[in-house]
């Protein structure tokens, strides 16, 4: 198996909402872009939740929209051994320094975990945190919950993302 490393956080430097995945899949690592696999529903789910057409935009515009809405993306795993892209294949994971990130981002109010693996590792790293922690169904096509059911659960993120115009929480 190959040792794989996560990417740096992207989006807003003054984030109020941090969305954490587990470890980027093969397509994302190859492209060095979060959620690059065309079947991953992340951009559509997050876009629907915050009222932005993220899935229709190019990657750099997606990141600009996240920054405008004070949202950041990262992963809970810094590096791990994994064959393929499935979370179930992650072995020997080293966690990213999530507590340090929280400590240096004083405006942060909520952390959302994209999938069970992200939630399990992330919640352990943030024990005792005063932040709102939200477990979401995975945006991966391997997680077969219907899009409508996923979107319903992801909709809780909308009120947590400030309006791009006012800077106030929606």
mmCIF file of C-alpha atoms in Angstrom:
data_model
loop_
_atom_site.group_PDB
_atom_site.id
_atom_site.type_symbol
_atom_site.label_atom_id
_atom_site.label_comp_id
_atom_site.label_asym_id
_atom_site.label_seq_id
_atom_site.Cartn_x
_atom_site.Cartn_y
_atom_site.Cartn_z
ATOM 1 C CA UNK A 1 0.000 0.000 0.000
ATOM 2 C CA UNK A 2 1.038 3.572 -0.636
ATOM 3 C CA UNK A 3 1.503 6.256 2.022
ATOM 4 C CA UNK A 4 -0.721 9.245 1.176
ATOM 5 C CA UNK A 5 -0.755 12.750 2.608
ATOM 6 C CA UNK A 6 -3.549 15.276 2.895
ATOM 7 C CA UNK A 7 -3.483 18.727 1.375
ATOM 8 C CA UNK A 8 -3.370 22.101 3.117
ATOM 9 C CA UNK A 9 -6.574 23.755 4.316
ATOM 10 C CA UNK A 10 -8.374 25.849 1.687
ATOM 11 C CA UNK A 11 -11.111 28.444 1.686
ATOM 12 C CA UNK A 12 -11.354 31.154 4.316
ATOM 13 C CA UNK A 13 -8.526 32.203 6.631
ATOM 14 C CA UNK A 14 -11.164 33.692 8.978
ATOM 15 C CA UNK A 15 -13.524 30.726 8.775
ATOM 16 C CA UNK A 16 -16.563 30.402 10.990
ATOM 17 C CA UNK A 17 -17.278 26.937 9.547
ATOM 18 C CA UNK A 18 -14.713 24.199 8.899
ATOM 19 C CA UNK A 19 -15.749 21.174 6.837
ATOM 20 C CA UNK A 20 -13.504 18.169 7.386
ATOM 21 C CA UNK A 21 -13.177 15.108 5.202
ATOM 22 C CA UNK A 22 -11.115 12.044 6.038
ATOM 23 C CA UNK A 23 -8.281 11.833 3.468
ATOM 24 C CA UNK A 24 -8.509 12.908 -0.191
ATOM 25 C CA UNK A 25 -9.218 10.119 -2.666
ATOM 26 C CA UNK A 26 -7.097 9.206 -5.673
ATOM 27 C CA UNK A 27 -8.695 11.743 -8.059
ATOM 28 C CA UNK A 28 -8.342 14.573 -5.541
ATOM 29 C CA UNK A 29 -4.730 13.742 -4.742
ATOM 30 C CA UNK A 30 -3.845 13.516 -8.442
ATOM 31 C CA UNK A 31 -5.509 16.871 -9.160
ATOM 32 C CA UNK A 32 -4.432 18.425 -5.831
ATOM 33 C CA UNK A 33 -8.008 19.680 -5.464
ATOM 34 C CA UNK A 34 -10.549 18.817 -2.829
ATOM 35 C CA UNK A 35 -13.418 16.587 -3.991
ATOM 36 C CA UNK A 36 -12.142 16.273 -7.570
ATOM 37 C CA UNK A 37 -13.868 12.971 -8.389
ATOM 38 C CA UNK A 38 -16.782 13.861 -10.710
ATOM 39 C CA UNK A 39 -19.185 11.497 -8.910
ATOM 40 C CA UNK A 40 -18.469 12.898 -5.452
ATOM 41 C CA UNK A 41 -21.468 14.990 -4.414
ATOM 42 C CA UNK A 42 -19.585 17.358 -2.090
ATOM 43 C CA UNK A 43 -19.756 20.532 -4.186
ATOM 44 C CA UNK A 44 -23.425 20.010 -4.998
ATOM 45 C CA UNK A 45 -24.354 19.230 -1.379
ATOM 46 C CA UNK A 46 -22.472 22.168 0.112
ATOM 47 C CA UNK A 47 -23.658 24.494 -2.648
ATOM 48 C CA UNK A 48 -27.285 23.535 -2.097
ATOM 49 C CA UNK A 49 -26.884 23.998 1.670
ATOM 50 C CA UNK A 50 -25.472 27.531 1.393
ATOM 51 C CA UNK A 51 -27.362 28.654 -1.714
ATOM 52 C CA UNK A 52 -24.335 28.857 -4.007
ATOM 53 C CA UNK A 53 -23.929 27.113 -7.408
ATOM 54 C CA UNK A 54 -20.593 25.563 -6.368
ATOM 55 C CA UNK A 55 -20.916 22.467 -8.556
ATOM 56 C CA UNK A 56 -21.133 24.611 -11.719
ATOM 57 C CA UNK A 57 -18.042 26.704 -10.981
ATOM 58 C CA UNK A 58 -14.393 26.044 -11.699
ATOM 59 C CA UNK A 59 -12.278 25.066 -8.699
ATOM 60 C CA UNK A 60 -10.690 28.456 -8.042
ATOM 61 C CA UNK A 61 -14.117 30.147 -8.104
ATOM 62 C CA UNK A 62 -15.436 27.515 -5.696
ATOM 63 C CA UNK A 63 -12.649 28.368 -3.264
ATOM 64 C CA UNK A 64 -13.331 32.092 -3.672
ATOM 65 C CA UNK A 65 -17.017 31.521 -2.844
ATOM 66 C CA UNK A 66 -16.045 29.510 0.238
ATOM 67 C CA UNK A 67 -13.728 32.306 1.367
ATOM 68 C CA UNK A 68 -16.494 34.880 0.840
ATOM 69 C CA UNK A 69 -18.822 32.749 2.988
ATOM 70 C CA UNK A 70 -16.094 32.185 5.642
ATOM 71 C CA UNK A 71 -15.919 28.424 5.083
ATOM 72 C CA UNK A 72 -12.718 26.365 5.123
ATOM 73 C CA UNK A 73 -12.030 22.777 4.031
ATOM 74 C CA UNK A 74 -9.469 20.347 5.335
ATOM 75 C CA UNK A 75 -9.076 16.698 6.348
ATOM 76 C CA UNK A 76 -8.766 14.933 9.672
ATOM 77 C CA UNK A 77 -5.993 12.612 8.436
ATOM 78 C CA UNK A 78 -2.564 14.096 7.805
ATOM 79 C CA UNK A 79 -1.184 10.920 6.283
ATOM 80 C CA UNK A 80 -1.993 7.246 6.098
ATOM 81 C CA UNK A 81 -1.429 4.095 4.138
ATOM 82 C CA UNK A 82 -4.330 3.332 1.836
ATOM 83 C CA UNK A 83 -4.937 1.323 -1.307
ATOM 84 C CA UNK A 84 -7.525 3.109 -3.431
ATOM 85 C CA UNK A 85 -9.863 5.796 -2.119
ATOM 86 C CA UNK A 86 -12.168 4.119 0.396
ATOM 87 C CA UNK A 87 -12.035 5.238 4.026
ATOM 88 C CA UNK A 88 -12.270 1.622 5.127
ATOM 89 C CA UNK A 89 -8.843 1.001 3.601
ATOM 90 C CA UNK A 90 -7.093 3.703 5.685
ATOM 91 C CA UNK A 91 -4.342 2.200 7.857
ATOM 92 C CA UNK A 92 -1.802 3.766 10.189
ATOM 93 C CA UNK A 93 -3.429 7.197 10.116
ATOM 94 C CA UNK A 94 -1.773 10.239 11.616
ATOM 95 C CA UNK A 95 -4.259 12.998 12.455
ATOM 96 C CA UNK A 96 -3.922 16.605 11.337
ATOM 97 C CA UNK A 97 -3.412 19.077 14.220
ATOM 98 C CA UNK A 98 -7.094 20.034 14.431
ATOM 99 C CA UNK A 99 -6.890 21.446 17.959
ATOM 100 C CA UNK A 100 -4.068 23.766 16.824
ATOM 101 C CA UNK A 101 -6.176 24.889 13.855
ATOM 102 C CA UNK A 102 -9.100 25.674 16.158
ATOM 103 C CA UNK A 103 -6.838 27.560 18.566
ATOM 104 C CA UNK A 104 -5.429 29.782 15.796
ATOM 105 C CA UNK A 105 -8.798 30.455 14.119
ATOM 106 C CA UNK A 106 -10.685 32.380 16.791
ATOM 107 C CA UNK A 107 -13.770 33.087 14.657
ATOM 108 C CA UNK A 108 -14.455 29.386 14.123
ATOM 109 C CA UNK A 109 -17.887 28.393 15.464
ATOM 110 C CA UNK A 110 -18.651 24.998 13.922
ATOM 111 C CA UNK A 111 -16.923 21.955 12.466
ATOM 112 C CA UNK A 112 -18.768 19.617 10.100
ATOM 113 C CA UNK A 113 -17.495 16.100 9.440
ATOM 114 C CA UNK A 114 -18.040 14.665 5.962
ATOM 115 C CA UNK A 115 -18.656 10.999 6.778
ATOM 116 C CA UNK A 116 -18.206 8.595 9.675
ATOM 117 C CA UNK A 117 -14.427 8.255 9.446
ATOM 118 C CA UNK A 118 -13.940 12.026 9.549
ATOM 119 C CA UNK A 119 -16.336 12.269 12.518
ATOM 120 C CA UNK A 120 -14.662 9.469 14.466
ATOM 121 C CA UNK A 121 -11.133 10.868 14.101
ATOM 122 C CA UNK A 122 -12.148 14.531 14.249
ATOM 123 C CA UNK A 123 -14.325 14.261 17.348
ATOM 124 C CA UNK A 124 -11.487 12.492 19.164
ATOM 125 C CA UNK A 125 -9.105 15.327 18.219
ATOM 126 C CA UNK A 126 -11.564 18.010 19.351
ATOM 127 C CA UNK A 127 -12.651 16.544 22.703
ATOM 128 C CA UNK A 128 -13.534 19.382 25.044
ATOM 129 C CA UNK A 129 -13.990 21.906 22.247
ATOM 130 C CA UNK A 130 -16.755 24.484 22.667
ATOM 131 C CA UNK A 131 -17.439 24.374 18.919
ATOM 132 C CA UNK A 132 -20.606 22.979 17.412
ATOM 133 C CA UNK A 133 -19.657 19.580 15.928
ATOM 134 C CA UNK A 134 -21.842 18.225 13.118
ATOM 135 C CA UNK A 135 -21.758 14.702 11.670
ATOM 136 C CA UNK A 136 -22.831 14.582 8.018
ATOM 137 C CA UNK A 137 -23.433 11.643 5.706
ATOM 138 C CA UNK A 138 -20.513 11.126 3.350
ATOM 139 C CA UNK A 139 -20.591 12.913 0.008
ATOM 140 C CA UNK A 140 -18.799 9.925 -1.526
ATOM 141 C CA UNK A 141 -20.597 7.950 -4.224
ATOM 142 C CA UNK A 142 -19.661 4.837 -2.221
ATOM 143 C CA UNK A 143 -22.114 5.947 0.487
ATOM 144 C CA UNK A 144 -25.403 5.029 -1.139
ATOM 145 C CA UNK A 145 -27.862 7.168 0.811
ATOM 146 C CA UNK A 146 -30.059 9.080 -1.665
ATOM 147 C CA UNK A 147 -29.018 12.587 -2.679
ATOM 148 C CA UNK A 148 -32.233 14.015 -1.192
ATOM 149 C CA UNK A 149 -31.533 12.383 2.177
ATOM 150 C CA UNK A 150 -27.933 13.615 2.150
ATOM 151 C CA UNK A 151 -29.014 17.134 1.143
ATOM 152 C CA UNK A 152 -31.545 17.236 3.960
ATOM 153 C CA UNK A 153 -28.813 16.466 6.502
ATOM 154 C CA UNK A 154 -26.317 18.870 4.879
ATOM 155 C CA UNK A 155 -28.862 21.712 4.940
ATOM 156 C CA UNK A 156 -27.914 22.450 8.567
ATOM 157 C CA UNK A 157 -24.760 24.126 7.200
ATOM 158 C CA UNK A 158 -26.701 26.927 5.496
ATOM 159 C CA UNK A 159 -27.423 28.982 8.626
ATOM 160 C CA UNK A 160 -23.803 28.571 9.765
ATOM 161 C CA UNK A 161 -22.308 30.268 6.686
ATOM 162 C CA UNK A 162 -22.463 34.064 6.711
ATOM 163 C CA UNK A 163 -23.969 35.794 3.724
ATOM 164 C CA UNK A 164 -21.241 36.826 1.301
ATOM 165 C CA UNK A 165 -22.678 40.347 1.108
ATOM 166 C CA UNK A 166 -23.327 41.188 4.741
ATOM 167 C CA UNK A 167 -20.816 38.990 6.540
ATOM 168 C CA UNK A 168 -23.627 38.088 8.951
ATOM 169 C CA UNK A 169 -24.744 34.567 9.693
ATOM 170 C CA UNK A 170 -27.597 33.544 7.405
#
